[in-house]
mmCIF file of C-alpha atoms and ligand atoms in Angstrom:
data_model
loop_
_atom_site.group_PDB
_atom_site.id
_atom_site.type_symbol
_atom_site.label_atom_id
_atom_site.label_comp_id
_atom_site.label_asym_id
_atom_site.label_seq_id
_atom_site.Cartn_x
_atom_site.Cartn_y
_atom_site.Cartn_z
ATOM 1 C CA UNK V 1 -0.676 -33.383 -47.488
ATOM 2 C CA UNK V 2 -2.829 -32.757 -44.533
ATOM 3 C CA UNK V 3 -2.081 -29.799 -42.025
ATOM 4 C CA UNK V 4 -3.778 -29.959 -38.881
ATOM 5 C CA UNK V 5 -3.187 -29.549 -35.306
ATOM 6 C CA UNK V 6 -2.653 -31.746 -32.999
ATOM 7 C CA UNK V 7 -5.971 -30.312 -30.585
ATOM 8 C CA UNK V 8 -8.015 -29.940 -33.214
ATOM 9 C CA UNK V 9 -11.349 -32.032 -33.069
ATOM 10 C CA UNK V 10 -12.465 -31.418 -36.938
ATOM 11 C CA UNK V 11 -8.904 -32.066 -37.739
ATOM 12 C CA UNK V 12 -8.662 -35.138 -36.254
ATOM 13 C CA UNK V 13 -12.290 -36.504 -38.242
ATOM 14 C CA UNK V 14 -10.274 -35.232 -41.528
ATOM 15 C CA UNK V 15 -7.609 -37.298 -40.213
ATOM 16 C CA UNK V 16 -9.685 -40.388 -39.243
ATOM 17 C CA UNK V 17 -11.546 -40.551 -42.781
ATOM 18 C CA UNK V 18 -8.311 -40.413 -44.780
ATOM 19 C CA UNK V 19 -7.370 -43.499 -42.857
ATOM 20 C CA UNK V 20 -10.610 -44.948 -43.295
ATOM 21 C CA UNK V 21 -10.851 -44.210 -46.815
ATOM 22 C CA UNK V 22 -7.300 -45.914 -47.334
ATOM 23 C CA UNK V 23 -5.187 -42.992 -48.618
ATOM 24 C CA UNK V 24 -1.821 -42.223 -48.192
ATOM 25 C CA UNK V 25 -0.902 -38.806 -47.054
ATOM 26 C CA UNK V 26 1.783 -36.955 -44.985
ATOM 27 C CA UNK V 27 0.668 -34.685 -42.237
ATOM 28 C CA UNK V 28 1.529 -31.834 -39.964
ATOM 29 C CA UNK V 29 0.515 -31.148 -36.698
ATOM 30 C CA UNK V 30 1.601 -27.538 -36.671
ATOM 31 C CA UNK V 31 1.232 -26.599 -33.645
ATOM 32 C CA UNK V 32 3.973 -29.020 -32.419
ATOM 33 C CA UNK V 33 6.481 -27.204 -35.195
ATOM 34 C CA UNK V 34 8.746 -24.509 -33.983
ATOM 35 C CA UNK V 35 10.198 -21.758 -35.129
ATOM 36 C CA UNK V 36 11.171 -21.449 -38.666
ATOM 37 C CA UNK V 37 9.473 -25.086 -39.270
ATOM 38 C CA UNK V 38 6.168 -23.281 -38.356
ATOM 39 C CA UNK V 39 6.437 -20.134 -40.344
ATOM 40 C CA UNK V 40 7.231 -22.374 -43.792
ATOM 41 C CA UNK V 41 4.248 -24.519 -43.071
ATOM 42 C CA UNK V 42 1.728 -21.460 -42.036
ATOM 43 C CA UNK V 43 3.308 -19.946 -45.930
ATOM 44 C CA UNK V 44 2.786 -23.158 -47.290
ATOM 45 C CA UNK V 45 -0.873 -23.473 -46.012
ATOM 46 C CA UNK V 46 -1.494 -19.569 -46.755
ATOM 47 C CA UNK V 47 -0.693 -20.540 -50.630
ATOM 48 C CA UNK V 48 -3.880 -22.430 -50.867
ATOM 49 C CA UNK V 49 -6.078 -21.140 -47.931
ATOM 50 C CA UNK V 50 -5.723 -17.415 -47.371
ATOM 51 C CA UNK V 51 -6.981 -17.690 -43.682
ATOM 52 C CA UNK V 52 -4.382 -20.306 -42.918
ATOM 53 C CA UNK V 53 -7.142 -22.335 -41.225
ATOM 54 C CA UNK V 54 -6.996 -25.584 -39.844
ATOM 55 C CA UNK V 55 -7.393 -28.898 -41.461
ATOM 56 C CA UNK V 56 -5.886 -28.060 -44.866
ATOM 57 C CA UNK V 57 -5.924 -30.498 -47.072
ATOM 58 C CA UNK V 58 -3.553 -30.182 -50.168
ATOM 59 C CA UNK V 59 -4.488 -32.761 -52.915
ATOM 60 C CA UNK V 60 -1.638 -33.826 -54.975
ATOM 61 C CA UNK V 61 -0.048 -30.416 -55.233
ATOM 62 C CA UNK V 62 -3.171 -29.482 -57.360
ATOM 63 C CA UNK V 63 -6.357 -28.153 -55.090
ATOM 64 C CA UNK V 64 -7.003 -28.288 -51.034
ATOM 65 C CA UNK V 65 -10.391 -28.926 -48.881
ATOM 66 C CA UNK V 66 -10.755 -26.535 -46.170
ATOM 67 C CA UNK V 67 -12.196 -27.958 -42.978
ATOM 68 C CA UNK V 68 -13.350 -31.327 -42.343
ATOM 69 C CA UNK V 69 -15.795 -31.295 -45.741
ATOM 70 C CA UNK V 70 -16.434 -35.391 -46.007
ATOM 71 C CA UNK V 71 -18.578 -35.427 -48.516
ATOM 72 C CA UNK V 72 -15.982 -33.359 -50.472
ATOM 73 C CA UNK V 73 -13.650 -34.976 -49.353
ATOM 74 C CA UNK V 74 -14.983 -38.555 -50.562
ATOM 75 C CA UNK V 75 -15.751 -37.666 -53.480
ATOM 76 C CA UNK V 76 -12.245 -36.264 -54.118
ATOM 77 C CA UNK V 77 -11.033 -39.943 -53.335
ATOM 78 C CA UNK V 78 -13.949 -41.510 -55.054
ATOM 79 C CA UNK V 79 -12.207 -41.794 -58.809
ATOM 80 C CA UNK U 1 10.425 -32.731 -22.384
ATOM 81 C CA UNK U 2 8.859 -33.932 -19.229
ATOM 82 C CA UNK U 3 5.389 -32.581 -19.421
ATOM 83 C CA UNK U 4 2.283 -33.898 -17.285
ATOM 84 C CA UNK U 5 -0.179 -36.158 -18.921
ATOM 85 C CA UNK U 6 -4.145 -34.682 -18.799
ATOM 86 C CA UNK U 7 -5.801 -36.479 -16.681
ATOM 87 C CA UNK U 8 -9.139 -38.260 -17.714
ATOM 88 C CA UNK U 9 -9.978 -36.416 -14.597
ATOM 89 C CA UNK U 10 -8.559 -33.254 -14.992
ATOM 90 C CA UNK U 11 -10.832 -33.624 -17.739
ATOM 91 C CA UNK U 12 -14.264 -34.271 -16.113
ATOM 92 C CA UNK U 13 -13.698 -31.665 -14.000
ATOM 93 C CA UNK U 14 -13.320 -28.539 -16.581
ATOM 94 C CA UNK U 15 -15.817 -30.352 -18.774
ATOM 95 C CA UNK U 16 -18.105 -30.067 -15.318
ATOM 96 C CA UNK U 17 -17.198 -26.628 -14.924
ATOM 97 C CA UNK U 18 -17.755 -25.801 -18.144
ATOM 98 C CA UNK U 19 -21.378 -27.077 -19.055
ATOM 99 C CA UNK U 20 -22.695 -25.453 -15.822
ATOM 100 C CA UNK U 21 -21.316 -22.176 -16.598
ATOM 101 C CA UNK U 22 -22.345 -22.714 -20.509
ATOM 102 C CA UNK U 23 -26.277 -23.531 -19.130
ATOM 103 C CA UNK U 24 -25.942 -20.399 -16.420
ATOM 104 C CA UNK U 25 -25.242 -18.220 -19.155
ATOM 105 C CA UNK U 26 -27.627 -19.358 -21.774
ATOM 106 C CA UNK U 27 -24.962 -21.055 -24.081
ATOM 107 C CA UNK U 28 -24.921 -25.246 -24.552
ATOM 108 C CA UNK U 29 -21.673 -27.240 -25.404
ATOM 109 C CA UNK U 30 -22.253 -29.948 -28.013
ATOM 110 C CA UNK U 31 -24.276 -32.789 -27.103
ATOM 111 C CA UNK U 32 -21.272 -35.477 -28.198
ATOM 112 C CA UNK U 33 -19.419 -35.994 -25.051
ATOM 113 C CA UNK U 34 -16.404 -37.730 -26.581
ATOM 114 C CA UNK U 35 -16.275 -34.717 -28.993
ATOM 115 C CA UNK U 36 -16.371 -32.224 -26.457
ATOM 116 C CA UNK U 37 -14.162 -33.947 -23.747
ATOM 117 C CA UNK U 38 -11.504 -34.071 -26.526
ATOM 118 C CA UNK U 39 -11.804 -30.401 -27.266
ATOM 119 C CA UNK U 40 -11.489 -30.111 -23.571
ATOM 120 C CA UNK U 41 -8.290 -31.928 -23.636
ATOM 121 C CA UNK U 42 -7.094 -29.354 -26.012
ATOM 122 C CA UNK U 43 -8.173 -26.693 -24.219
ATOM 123 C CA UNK U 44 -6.224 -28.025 -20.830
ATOM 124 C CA UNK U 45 -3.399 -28.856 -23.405
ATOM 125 C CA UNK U 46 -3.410 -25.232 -24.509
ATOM 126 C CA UNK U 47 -3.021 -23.836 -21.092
ATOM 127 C CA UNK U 48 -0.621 -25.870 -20.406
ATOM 128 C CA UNK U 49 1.476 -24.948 -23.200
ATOM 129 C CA UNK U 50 1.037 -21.111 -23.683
ATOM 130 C CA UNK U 51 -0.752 -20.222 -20.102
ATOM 131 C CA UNK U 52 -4.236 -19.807 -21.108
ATOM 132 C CA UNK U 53 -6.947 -21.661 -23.106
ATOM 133 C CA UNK U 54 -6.263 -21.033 -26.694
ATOM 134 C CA UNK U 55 -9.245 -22.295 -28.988
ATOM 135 C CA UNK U 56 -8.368 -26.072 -30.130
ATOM 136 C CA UNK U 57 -8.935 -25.620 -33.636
ATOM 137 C CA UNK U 58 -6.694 -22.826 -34.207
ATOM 138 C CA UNK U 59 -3.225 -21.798 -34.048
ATOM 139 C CA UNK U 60 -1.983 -19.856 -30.998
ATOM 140 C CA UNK U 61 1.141 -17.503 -31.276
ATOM 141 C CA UNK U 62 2.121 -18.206 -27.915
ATOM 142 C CA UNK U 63 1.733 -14.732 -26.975
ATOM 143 C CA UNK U 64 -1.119 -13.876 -25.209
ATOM 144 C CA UNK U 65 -1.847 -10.106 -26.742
ATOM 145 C CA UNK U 66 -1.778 -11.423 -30.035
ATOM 146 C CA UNK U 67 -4.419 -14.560 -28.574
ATOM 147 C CA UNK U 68 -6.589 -12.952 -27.127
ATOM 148 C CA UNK U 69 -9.177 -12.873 -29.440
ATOM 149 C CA UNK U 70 -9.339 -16.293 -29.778
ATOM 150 C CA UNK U 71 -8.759 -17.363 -26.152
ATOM 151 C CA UNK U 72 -11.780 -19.582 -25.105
ATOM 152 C CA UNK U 73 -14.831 -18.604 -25.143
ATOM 153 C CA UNK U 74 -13.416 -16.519 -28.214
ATOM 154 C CA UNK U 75 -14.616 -13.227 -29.449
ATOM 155 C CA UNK U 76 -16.292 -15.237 -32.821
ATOM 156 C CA UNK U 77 -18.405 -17.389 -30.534
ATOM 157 C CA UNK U 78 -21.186 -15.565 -30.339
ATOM 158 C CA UNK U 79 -21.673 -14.964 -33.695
ATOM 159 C CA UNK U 80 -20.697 -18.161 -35.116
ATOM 160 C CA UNK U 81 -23.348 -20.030 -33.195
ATOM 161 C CA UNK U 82 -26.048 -17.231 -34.096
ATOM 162 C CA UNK U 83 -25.385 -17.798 -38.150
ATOM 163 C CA UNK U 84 -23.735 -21.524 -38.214
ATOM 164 C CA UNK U 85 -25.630 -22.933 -35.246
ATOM 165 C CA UNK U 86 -22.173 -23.919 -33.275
ATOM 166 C CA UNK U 87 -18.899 -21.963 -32.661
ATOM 167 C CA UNK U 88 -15.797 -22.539 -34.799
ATOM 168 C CA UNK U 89 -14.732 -25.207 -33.212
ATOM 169 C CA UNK U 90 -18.410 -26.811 -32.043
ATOM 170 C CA UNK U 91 -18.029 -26.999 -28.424
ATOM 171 C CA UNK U 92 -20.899 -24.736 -28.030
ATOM 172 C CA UNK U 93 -24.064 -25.080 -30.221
ATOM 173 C CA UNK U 94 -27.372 -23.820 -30.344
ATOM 174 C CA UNK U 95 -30.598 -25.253 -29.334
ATOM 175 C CA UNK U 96 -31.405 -27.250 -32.209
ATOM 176 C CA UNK U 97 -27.821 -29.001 -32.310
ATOM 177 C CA UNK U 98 -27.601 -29.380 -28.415
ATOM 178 C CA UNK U 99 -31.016 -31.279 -28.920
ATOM 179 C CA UNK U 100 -30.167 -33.594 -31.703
ATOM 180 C CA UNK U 101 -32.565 -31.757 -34.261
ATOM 181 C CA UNK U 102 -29.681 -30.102 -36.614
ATOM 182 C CA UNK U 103 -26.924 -31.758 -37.063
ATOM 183 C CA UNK U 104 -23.260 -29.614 -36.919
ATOM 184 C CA UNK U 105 -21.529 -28.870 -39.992
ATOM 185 C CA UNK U 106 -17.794 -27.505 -40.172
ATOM 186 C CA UNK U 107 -18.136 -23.538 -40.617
ATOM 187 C CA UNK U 108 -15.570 -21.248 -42.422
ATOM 188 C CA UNK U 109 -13.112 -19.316 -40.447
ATOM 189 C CA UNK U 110 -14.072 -15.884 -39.418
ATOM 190 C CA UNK U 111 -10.812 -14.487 -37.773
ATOM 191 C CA UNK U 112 -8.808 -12.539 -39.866
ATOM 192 C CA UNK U 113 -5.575 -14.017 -41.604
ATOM 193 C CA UNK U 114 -2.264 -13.473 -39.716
ATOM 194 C CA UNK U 115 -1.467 -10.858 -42.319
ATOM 195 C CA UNK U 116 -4.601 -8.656 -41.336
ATOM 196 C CA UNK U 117 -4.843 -9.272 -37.300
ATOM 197 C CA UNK U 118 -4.799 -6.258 -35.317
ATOM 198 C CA UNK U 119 -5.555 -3.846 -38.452
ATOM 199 C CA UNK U 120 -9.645 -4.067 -38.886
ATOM 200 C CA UNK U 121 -10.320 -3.327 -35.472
ATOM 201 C CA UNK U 122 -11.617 0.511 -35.249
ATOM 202 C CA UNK U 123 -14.685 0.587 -37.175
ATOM 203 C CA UNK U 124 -15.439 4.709 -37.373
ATOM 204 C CA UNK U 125 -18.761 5.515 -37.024
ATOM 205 C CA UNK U 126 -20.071 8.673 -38.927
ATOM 206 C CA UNK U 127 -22.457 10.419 -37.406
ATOM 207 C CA UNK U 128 -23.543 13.416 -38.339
ATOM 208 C CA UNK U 129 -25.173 14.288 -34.916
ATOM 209 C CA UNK U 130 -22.774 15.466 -31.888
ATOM 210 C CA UNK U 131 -21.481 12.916 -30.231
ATOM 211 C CA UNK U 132 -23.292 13.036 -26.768
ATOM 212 C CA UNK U 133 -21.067 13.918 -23.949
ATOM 213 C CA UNK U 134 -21.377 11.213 -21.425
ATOM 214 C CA UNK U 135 -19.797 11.045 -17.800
ATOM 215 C CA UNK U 136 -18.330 7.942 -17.846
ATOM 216 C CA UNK U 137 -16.368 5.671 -20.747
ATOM 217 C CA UNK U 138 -18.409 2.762 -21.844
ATOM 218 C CA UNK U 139 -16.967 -0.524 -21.664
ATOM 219 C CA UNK U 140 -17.933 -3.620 -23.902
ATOM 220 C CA UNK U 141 -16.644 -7.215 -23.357
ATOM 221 C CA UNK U 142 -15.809 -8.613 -26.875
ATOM 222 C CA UNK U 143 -16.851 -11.764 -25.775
ATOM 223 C CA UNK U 144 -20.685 -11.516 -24.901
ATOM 224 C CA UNK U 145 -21.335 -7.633 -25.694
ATOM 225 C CA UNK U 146 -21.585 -6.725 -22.042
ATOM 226 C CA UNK U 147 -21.683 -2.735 -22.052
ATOM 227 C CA UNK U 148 -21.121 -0.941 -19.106
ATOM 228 C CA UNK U 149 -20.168 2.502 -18.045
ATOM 229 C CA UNK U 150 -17.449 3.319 -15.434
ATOM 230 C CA UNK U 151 -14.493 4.238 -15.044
ATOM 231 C CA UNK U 152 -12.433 1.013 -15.524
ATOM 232 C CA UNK U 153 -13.623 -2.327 -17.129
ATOM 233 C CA UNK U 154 -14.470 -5.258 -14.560
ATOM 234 C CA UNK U 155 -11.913 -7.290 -13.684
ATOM 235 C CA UNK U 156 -14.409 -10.163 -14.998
ATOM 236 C CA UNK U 157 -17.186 -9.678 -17.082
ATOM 237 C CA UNK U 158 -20.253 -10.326 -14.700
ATOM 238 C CA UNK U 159 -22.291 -12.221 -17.858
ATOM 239 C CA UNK U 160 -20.042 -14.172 -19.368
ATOM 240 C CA UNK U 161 -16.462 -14.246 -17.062
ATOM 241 C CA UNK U 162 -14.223 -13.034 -19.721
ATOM 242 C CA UNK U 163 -11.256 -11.055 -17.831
ATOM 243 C CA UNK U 164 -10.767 -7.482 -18.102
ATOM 244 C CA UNK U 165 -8.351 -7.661 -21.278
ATOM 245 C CA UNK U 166 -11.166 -8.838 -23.193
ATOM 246 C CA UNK U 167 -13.045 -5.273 -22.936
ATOM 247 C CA UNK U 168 -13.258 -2.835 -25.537
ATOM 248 C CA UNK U 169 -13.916 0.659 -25.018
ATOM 249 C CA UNK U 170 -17.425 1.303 -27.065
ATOM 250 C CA UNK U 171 -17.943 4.807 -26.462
HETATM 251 S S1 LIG I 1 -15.723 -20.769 -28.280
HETATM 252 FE FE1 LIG I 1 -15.396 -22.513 -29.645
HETATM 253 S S2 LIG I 1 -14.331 -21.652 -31.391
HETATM 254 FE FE2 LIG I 1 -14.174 -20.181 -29.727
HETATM 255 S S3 LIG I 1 -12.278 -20.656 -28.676
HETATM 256 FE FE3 LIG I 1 -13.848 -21.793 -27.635
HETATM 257 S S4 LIG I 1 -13.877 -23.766 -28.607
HETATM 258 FE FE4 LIG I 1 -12.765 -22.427 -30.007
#
């Protein structure tokens, strides 16, 4: 699951490699959820990156890459 | 919703703006012009959703007391670009990015989590000399470190143009 927003120029790298890379993920741009929508996905994000930053990238329910870290990111993918 | 596309050169223009007053002032935006003209587009996007330029790469509240500190150029720029070489987002880098000789790297968040906004501001400072008496308050802009001493911020920050609600008093 990747959270990002929708302005967001290291988000949209994170967002590019995954494609690239040929995984299948959900995402969020958060910034274009309202309300109560917003608040559960800024908890959600919270869970696994205390500063709520922007991308989050939550692998498989298990462990999340903060910020557009390729190599991390690849290698994450690489198994 | 009926809201008005950004225009390639709505763009150009800001991202004109924008470099001159980044090279007046000493700063440099980041030598990849697609990267930067999309940030741009983010930035125009921003304003036109909340009425101001919220950073990009971050969440705005929508409520402009509560954005303030990260309302572009935001108060972590300067730092950011003196220890990571480029500011949160990268649209402005230092020298040895802007010239192609380090490359930018995505840098950790330095504003505090939603939790702890608005709560670490007052550092006290102990002194254990009177504090001096002076005539005037001292004003610093957040966003460049700008001190000055009169009675009233500026209206804009004569270094770096940050508006008057981005001024701390300092002493
Ligand atoms: S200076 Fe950089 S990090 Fe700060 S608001 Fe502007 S684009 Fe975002």
């Amino acid at each position: 699951m990747l959270y990002a927003l929708s302005t967001c120029q290291w988000c949209h790298k994170t967002k590019v490699l995954l494609e690239e890379l040929g995984i299948a993920f959900d995402y969020d741009y958060v910034d274009l959820l309202e309300g109560k929508e917003q608040d559960a996905a800024l908890d959600e994000i919270e869970r696994w990156n205390r500063s709520g930053s922007f991308p989050t990238l939550v692998i498989d329910n298990k462990r999340a890459i903060v910020g557009f870290r390729e190599q991390e990111i690849r290698e994450a993918f690489a198994a | 919703m009926n809201v008005p596309e950004i225009t390639e050169m709505a763009i150009d223009a800001a991202y004109r703006t924008l470099k001159a007053d980044a090279e007046k002032n000493g700063y440099r935006l980041n030598p990849d012009g697609d990267f930067v003209k999309n940030l741009i587009r983010g930035l125009l996007k921003n304003e036109q959703r909340y009425g101001y330029r919220a950073c990009p790469c971050r969440l705005a509240s929508g409520k402009k007391d509560e954005d303030l500190d990260i309302v572009c150029p935001c108060d972590y720029r300067d730092t950011d670009i003196e220890e990571y070489g480029a500011c949160y987002c990268a649209l402005y880098v230092n020298e040895a990015i802007s010239t192609g000789k380090q490359k930018v790297a995505p840098i950790p968040e330095r504003r505090p989590p939603r939790s702890e906004r608005g709560k670490t501001r007052v550092v006290k400072i102990v002194s254990t000399t009177a504090t001096p008496v002076f005539p005037l308050p001292v004003w610093r802009c957040k966003v460049c470190g700008y001190l000055c001493a009169r009675e009233q911020p500026p209206g804009i920050c004569p270094i770096c143009k940050a508006t008057k609600e981005r001024f701390e008093r300092f002493v």
